[in-house]
PDB file of C-alpha atoms in Angstrom:
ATOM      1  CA  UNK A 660     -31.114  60.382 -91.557  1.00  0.00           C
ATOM      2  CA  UNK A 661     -31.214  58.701 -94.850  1.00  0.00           C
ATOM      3  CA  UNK A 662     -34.465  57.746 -94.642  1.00  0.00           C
ATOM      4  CA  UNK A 663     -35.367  61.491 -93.885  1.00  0.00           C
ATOM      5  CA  UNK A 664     -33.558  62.832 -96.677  1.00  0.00           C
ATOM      6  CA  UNK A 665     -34.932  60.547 -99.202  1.00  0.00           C
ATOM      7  CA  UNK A 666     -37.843  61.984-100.618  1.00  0.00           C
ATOM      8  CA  UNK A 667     -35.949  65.437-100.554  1.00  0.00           C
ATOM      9  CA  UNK A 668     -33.750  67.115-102.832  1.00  0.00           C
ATOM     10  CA  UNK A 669     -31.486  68.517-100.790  1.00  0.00           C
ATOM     11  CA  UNK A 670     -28.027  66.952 -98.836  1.00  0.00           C
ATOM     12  CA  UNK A 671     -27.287  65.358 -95.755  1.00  0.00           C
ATOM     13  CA  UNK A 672     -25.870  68.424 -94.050  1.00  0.00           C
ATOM     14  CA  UNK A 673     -28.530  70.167 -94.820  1.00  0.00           C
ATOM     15  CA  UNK A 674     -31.215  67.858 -93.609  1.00  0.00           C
ATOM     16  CA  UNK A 675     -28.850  67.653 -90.623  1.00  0.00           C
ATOM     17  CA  UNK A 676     -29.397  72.007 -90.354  1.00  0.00           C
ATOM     18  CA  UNK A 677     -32.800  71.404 -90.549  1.00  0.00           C
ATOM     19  CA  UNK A 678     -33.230  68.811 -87.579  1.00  0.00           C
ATOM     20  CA  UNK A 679     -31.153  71.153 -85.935  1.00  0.00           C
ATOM     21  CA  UNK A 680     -33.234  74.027 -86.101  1.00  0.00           C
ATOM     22  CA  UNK A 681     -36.613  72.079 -85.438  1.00  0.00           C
ATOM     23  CA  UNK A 682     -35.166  70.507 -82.164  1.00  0.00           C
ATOM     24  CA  UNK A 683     -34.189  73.861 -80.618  1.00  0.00           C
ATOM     25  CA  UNK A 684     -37.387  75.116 -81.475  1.00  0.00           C
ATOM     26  CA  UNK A 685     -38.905  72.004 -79.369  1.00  0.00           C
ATOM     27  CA  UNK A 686     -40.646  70.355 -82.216  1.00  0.00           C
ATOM     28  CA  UNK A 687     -38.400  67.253 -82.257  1.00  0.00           C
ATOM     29  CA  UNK A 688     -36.905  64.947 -79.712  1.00  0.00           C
ATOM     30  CA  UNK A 689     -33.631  62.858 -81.132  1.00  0.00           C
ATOM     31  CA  UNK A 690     -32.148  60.019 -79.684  1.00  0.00           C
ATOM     32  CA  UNK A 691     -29.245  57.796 -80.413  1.00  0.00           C
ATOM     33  CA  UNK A 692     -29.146  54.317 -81.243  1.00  0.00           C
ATOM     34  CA  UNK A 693     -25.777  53.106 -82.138  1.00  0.00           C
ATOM     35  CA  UNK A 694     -24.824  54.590 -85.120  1.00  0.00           C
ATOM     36  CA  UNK A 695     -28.385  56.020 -85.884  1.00  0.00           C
ATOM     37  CA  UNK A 696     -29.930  59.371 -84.480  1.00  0.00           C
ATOM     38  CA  UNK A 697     -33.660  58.318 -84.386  1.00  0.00           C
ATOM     39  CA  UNK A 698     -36.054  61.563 -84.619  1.00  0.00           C
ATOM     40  CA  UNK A 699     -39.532  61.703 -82.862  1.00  0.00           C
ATOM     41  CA  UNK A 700     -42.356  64.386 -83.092  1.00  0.00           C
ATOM     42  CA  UNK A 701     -42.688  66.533 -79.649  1.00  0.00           C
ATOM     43  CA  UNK A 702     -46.331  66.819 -80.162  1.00  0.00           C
ATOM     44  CA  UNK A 703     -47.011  69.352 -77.016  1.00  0.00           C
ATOM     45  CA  UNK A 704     -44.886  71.523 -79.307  1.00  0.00           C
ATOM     46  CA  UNK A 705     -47.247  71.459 -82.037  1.00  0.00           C
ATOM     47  CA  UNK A 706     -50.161  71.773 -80.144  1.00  0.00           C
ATOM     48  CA  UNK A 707     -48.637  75.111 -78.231  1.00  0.00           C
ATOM     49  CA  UNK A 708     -48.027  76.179 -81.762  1.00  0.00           C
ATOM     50  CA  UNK A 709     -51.465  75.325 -83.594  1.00  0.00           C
ATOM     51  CA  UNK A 710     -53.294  77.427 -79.650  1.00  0.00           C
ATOM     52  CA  UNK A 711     -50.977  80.402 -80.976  1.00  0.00           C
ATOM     53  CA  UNK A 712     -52.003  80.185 -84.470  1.00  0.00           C
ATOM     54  CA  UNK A 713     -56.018  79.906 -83.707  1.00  0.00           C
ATOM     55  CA  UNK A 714     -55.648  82.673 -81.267  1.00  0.00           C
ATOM     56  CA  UNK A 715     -53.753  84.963 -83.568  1.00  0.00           C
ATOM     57  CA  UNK A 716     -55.643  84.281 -86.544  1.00  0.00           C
ATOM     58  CA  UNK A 717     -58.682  85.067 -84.337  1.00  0.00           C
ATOM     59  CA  UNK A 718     -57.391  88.167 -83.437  1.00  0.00           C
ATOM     60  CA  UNK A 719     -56.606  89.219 -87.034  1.00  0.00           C
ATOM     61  CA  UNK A 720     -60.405  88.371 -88.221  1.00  0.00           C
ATOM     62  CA  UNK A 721     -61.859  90.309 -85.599  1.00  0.00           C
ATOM     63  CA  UNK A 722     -59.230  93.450 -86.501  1.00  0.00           C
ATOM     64  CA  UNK A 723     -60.851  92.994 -90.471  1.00  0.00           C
ATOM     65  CA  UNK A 724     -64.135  92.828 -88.913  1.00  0.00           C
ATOM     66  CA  UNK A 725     -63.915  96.329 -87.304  1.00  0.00           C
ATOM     67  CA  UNK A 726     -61.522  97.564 -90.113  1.00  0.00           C
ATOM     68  CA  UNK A 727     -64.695  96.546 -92.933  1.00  0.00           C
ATOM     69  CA  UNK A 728     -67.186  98.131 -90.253  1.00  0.00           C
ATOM     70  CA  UNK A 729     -65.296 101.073 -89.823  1.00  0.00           C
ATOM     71  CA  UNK A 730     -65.412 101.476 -94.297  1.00  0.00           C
ATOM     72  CA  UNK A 731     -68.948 100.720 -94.768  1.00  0.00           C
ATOM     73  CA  UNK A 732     -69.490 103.859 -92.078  1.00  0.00           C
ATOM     74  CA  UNK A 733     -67.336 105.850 -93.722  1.00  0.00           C
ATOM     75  CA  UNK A 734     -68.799 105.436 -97.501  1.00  0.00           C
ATOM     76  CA  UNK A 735     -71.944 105.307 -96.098  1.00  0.00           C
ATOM     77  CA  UNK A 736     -71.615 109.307 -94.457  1.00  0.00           C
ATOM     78  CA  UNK A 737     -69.709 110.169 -97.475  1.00  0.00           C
ATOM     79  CA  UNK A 738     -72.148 112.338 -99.985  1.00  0.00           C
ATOM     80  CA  UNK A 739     -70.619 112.173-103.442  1.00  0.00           C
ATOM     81  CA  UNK A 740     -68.952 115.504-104.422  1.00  0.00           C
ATOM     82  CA  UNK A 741     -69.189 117.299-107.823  1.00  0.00           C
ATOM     83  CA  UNK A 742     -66.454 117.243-109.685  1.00  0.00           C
ATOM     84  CA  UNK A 743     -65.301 120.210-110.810  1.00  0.00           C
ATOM     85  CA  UNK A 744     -65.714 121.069-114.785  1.00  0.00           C
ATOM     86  CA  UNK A 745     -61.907 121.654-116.515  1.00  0.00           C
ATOM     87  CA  UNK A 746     -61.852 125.096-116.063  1.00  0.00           C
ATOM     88  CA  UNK A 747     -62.155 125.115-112.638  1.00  0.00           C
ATOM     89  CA  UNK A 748     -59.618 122.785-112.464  1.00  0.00           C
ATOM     90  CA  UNK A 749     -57.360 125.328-114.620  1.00  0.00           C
ATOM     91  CA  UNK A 750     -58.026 128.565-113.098  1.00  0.00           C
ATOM     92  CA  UNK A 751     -59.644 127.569-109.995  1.00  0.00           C
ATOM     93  CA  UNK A 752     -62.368 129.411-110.510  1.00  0.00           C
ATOM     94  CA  UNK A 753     -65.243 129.526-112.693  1.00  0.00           C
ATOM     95  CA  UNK A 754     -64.980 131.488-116.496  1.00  0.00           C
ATOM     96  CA  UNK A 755     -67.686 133.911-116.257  1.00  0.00           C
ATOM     97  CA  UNK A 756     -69.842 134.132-119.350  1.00  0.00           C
TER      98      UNK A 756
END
């Protein structure tokens, strides 16, 4: 674990959380070799995650797509309206002159 923790700032235990936490998820495998607690890569794991992460980002693209399709209809119906002149906006009606 030393070797792991070396080019972190961070302590043992806490490197020892993190392991922890990334072997329940499936991402790592550890072993145990005498004293030491070797740590391999489960790299079925990561591919299961980057198949979730394509598809999902995927799915997000094509939801902008429709989103920015959907907007360019919309401003492209819309006629620009005249703004009212400041005593409309007051009285909410014209002043007659």
């Amino acid at each position: 674990m030393l070797e792991l923790a070396e080019p972190f700032r961070i302590s043992l235990p806490a490197i020892s959380r993190h392991l922890k936490v990334l072997e329940r998820a499936g991402l790592i495998a550890r072993g145990r070799d005498a004293q030491r607690r070797p740590c391999s890569l489960r790299g079925e794991s990561l591919n299961q995650i980057s198949a979730w992460t394509e598809h999902t980002r995927q799915a997000w693209e094509a939801r902008f797509d429709r989103l920015d399709e959907y907007l360019r209809a919309l401003q492209e119906k819309k006629e620009p309206t005249p703004r009212p002149d400041k005593e409309t906006r007051r009285h909410g009606n014209k002043k007659k002159r």
